[in-house]
Coordinates of C-alpha atoms in Angstrom, one line a residue:
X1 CA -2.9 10.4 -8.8
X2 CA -3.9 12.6 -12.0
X3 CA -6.9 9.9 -12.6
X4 CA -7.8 10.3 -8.5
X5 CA -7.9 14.3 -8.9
X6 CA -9.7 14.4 -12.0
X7 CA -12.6 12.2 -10.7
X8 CA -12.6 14.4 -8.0
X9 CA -13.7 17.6 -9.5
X10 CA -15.7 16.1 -12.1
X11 CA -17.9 15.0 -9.0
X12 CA -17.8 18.2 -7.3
X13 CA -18.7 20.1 -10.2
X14 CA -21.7 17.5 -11.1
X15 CA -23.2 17.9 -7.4
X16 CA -22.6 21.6 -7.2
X17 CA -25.7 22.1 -9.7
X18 CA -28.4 24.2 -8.5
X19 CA -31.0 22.9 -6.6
X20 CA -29.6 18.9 -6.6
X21 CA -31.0 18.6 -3.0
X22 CA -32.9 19.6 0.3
X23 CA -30.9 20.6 3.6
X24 CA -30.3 17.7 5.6
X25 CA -29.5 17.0 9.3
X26 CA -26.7 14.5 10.1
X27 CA -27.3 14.8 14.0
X28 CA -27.4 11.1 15.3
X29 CA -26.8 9.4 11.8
X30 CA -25.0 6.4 10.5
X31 CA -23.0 6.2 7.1
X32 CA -21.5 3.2 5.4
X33 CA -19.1 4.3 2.8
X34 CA -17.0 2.7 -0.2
X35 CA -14.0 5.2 -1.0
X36 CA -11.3 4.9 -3.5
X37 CA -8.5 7.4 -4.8
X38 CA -4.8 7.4 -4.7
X39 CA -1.7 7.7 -2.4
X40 CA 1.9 9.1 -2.6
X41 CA 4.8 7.8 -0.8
X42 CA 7.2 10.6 0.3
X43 CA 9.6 9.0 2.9
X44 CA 11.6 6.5 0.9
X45 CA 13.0 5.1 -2.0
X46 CA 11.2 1.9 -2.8
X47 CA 13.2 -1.1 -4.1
X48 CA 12.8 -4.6 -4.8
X49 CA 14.5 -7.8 -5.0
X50 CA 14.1 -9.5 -8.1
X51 CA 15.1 -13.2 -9.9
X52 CA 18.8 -13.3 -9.5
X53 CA 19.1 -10.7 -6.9
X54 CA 18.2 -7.9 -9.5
X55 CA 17.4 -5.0 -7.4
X56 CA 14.2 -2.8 -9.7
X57 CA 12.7 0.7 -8.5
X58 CA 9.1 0.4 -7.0
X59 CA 6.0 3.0 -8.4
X60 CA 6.2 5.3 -5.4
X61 CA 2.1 5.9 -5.7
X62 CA -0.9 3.9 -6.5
X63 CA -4.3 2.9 -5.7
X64 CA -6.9 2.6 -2.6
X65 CA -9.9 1.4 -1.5
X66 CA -11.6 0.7 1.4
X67 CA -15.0 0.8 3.7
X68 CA -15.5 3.0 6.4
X69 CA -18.3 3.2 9.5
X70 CA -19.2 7.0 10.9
X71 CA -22.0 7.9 13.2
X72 CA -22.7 11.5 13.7
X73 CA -22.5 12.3 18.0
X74 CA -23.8 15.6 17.2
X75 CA -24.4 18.3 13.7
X76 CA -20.6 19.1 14.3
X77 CA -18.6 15.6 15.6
X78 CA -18.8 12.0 13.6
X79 CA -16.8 9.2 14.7
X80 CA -15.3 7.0 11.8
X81 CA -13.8 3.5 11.9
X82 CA -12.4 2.6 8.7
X83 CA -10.4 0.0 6.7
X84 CA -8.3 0.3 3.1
X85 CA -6.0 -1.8 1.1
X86 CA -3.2 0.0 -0.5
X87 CA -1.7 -1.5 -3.4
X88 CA 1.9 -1.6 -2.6
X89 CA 3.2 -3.6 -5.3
X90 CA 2.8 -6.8 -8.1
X91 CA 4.9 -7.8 -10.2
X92 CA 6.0 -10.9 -12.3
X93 CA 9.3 -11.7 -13.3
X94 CA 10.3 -14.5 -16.0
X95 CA 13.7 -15.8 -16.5
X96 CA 15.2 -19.3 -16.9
X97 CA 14.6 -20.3 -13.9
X98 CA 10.9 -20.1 -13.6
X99 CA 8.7 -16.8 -13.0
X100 CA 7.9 -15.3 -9.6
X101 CA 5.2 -13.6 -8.5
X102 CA 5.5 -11.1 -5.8
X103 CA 2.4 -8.8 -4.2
X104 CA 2.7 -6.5 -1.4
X105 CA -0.1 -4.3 -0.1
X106 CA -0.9 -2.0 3.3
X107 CA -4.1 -2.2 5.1
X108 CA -4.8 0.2 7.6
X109 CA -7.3 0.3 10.5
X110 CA -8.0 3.7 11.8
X111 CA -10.2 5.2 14.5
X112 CA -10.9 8.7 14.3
X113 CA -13.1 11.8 14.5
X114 CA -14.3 14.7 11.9
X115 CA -15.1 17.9 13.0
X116 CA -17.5 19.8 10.8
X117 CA -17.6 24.1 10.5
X118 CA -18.5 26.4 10.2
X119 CA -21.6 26.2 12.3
X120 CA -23.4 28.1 9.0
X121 CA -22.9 25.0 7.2
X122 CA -25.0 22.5 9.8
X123 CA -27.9 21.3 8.0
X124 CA -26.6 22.9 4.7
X125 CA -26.0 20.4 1.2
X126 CA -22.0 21.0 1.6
X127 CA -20.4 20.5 5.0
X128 CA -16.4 21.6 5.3
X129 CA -14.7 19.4 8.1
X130 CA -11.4 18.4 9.5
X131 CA -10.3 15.3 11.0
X132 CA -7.8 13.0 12.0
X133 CA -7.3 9.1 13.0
X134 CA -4.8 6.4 14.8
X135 CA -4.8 3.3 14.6
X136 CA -2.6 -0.1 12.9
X137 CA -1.1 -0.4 9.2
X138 CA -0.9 -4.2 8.4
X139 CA 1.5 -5.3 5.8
X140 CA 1.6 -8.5 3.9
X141 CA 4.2 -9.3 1.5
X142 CA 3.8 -12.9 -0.3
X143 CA 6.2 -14.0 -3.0
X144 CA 6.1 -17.4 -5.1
X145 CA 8.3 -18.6 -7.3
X146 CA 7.9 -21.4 -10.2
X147 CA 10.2 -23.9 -11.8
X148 CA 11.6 -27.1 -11.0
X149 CA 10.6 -26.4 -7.9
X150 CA 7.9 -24.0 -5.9
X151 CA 8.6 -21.5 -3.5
X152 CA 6.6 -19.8 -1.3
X153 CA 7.5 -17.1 1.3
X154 CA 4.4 -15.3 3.2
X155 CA 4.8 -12.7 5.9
X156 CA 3.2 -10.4 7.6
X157 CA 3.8 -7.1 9.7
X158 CA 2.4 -4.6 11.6
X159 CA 3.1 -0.6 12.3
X160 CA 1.4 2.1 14.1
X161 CA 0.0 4.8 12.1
X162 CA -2.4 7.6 12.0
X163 CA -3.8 10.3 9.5
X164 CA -4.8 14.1 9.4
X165 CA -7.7 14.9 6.8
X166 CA -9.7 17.6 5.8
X167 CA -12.4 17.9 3.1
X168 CA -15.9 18.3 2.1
X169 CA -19.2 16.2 2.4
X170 CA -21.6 16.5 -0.2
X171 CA -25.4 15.9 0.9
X172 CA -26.6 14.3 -2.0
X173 CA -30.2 13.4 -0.8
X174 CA -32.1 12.1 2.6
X175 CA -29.7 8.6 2.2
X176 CA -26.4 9.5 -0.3
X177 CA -23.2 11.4 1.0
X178 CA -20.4 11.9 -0.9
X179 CA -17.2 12.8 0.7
X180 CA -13.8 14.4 -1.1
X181 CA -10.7 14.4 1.1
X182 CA -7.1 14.9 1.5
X183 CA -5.1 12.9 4.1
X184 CA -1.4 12.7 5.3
X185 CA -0.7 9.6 6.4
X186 CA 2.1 9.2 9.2
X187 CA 3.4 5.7 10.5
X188 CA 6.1 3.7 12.3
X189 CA 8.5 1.6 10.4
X190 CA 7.8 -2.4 9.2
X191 CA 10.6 -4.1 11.0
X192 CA 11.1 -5.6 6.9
X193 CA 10.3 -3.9 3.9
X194 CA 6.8 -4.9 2.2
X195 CA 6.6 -4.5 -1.4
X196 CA 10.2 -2.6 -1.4
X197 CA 9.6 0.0 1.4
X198 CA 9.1 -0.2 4.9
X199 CA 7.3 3.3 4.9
X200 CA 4.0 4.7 3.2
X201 CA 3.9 7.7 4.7
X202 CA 2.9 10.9 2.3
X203 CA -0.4 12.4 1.0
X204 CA -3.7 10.7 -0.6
X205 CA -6.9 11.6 -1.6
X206 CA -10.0 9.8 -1.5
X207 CA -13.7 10.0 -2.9
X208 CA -16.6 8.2 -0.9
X209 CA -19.8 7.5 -1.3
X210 CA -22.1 6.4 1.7
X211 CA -25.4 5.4 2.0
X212 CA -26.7 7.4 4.9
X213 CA -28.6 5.3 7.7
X214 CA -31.3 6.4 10.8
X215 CA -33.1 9.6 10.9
X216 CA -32.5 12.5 9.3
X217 CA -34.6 15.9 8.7
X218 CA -34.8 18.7 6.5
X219 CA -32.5 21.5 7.6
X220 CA -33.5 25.6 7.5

């Protein structure tokens, strides 16, 4: 996640320039946001089975993306719907027999609410909050193998899950937001492994942008 992090503070440090913007109000506002960054798998040991029942260690981290909606109820409470992929695994195996292809990945679907404090910072460029989210963590694991013959195996399963964040948002004018968080991520088992673990519980962090949507005002 070295790659996630530095992006991270290179971003903060660019927007934390004097005078980049004007106080806005987020009262009643919509966002759409793209976010990427990484994750960290703390619960298991991830394994996988290969060509000739080879069993290989999975990366225990990786990427995500994803889209997000929030609306702002009030200066101090947004409600978020959001949806990533995590890239659980791909990989490509050649023997004798032909070459397999196996990608997993994890796509959650949270609900959730950020609270944002302190009440100094309503209407202000940077705007501290904390959060948290439930919702479903979809995995799909597909695997084909090539040779004299083609296999194909393609399965899908579902686990409860949820998140607790906190972070900053970064009012970058009257329609940009940026957003820097850190998340834990808790869930329920798969009933079968996808992509070698059936567990991605552990810590990420993300960077967003959004484009900011509906009113909006200058703050004091």
């Amino acid at each position: 996640m070295s790659k996630t992090k530095t992006l991270m503070a290179i971003t903060l440090v660019a927007v934390a320039a004097p005078g980049s913007t004007s106080a806005q109000s987020l009262a009643k506002r919509h966002q759409i946001e793209l976010r990427m960054g990484g994750w960290s798998q703390v619960t298991d040991t991830r394994t996988a089975v290969g060509i000739g029942g080879v069993t290989t260690t999975v990366a225990s981290n990786g990427f995500i993306g994803g889209v997000a909606y929030g609306h702002w109820l009030q200066e101090e409470l947004a409600f978020r719907i959001s949806a990533g992929l995590m890239a659980a695994s791909i990989d490509v195996q050649t023997s004798v027999s032909g070459v397999a292809t196996d990608f997993a990945a994890v796509v959650p679907v949270l609900f959730g609410m950020r609270y944002y404090f302190p009440r100094s910072t309503y209407g202000e460029q940077f705007r501290p909050f904390a959060g948290a989210g439930v919702g479903t963590l979809i995995g799909s694991h597909e695997i084909v193998q090539t040779g004299m013959t083609v296999v194909a195996e393609t399965r899908t399963e579902a686990a409860l899950g949820g998140e607790v964040e906190a972070g900053v948002s970064i009012v970058l004018g009257k329609y940009v937001l940026a957003t820097i968080a850190g998340a834990y991520s808790l869930m329920t088992d798969f009933d079968r492994p996808i992509g070698g673990s059936r567990n991605y519980s552990g810590p990420q962090m993300t960077l967003g942008i959004s484009l900011l949507l509906g009113g909006g005002s200058g703050g004091n």
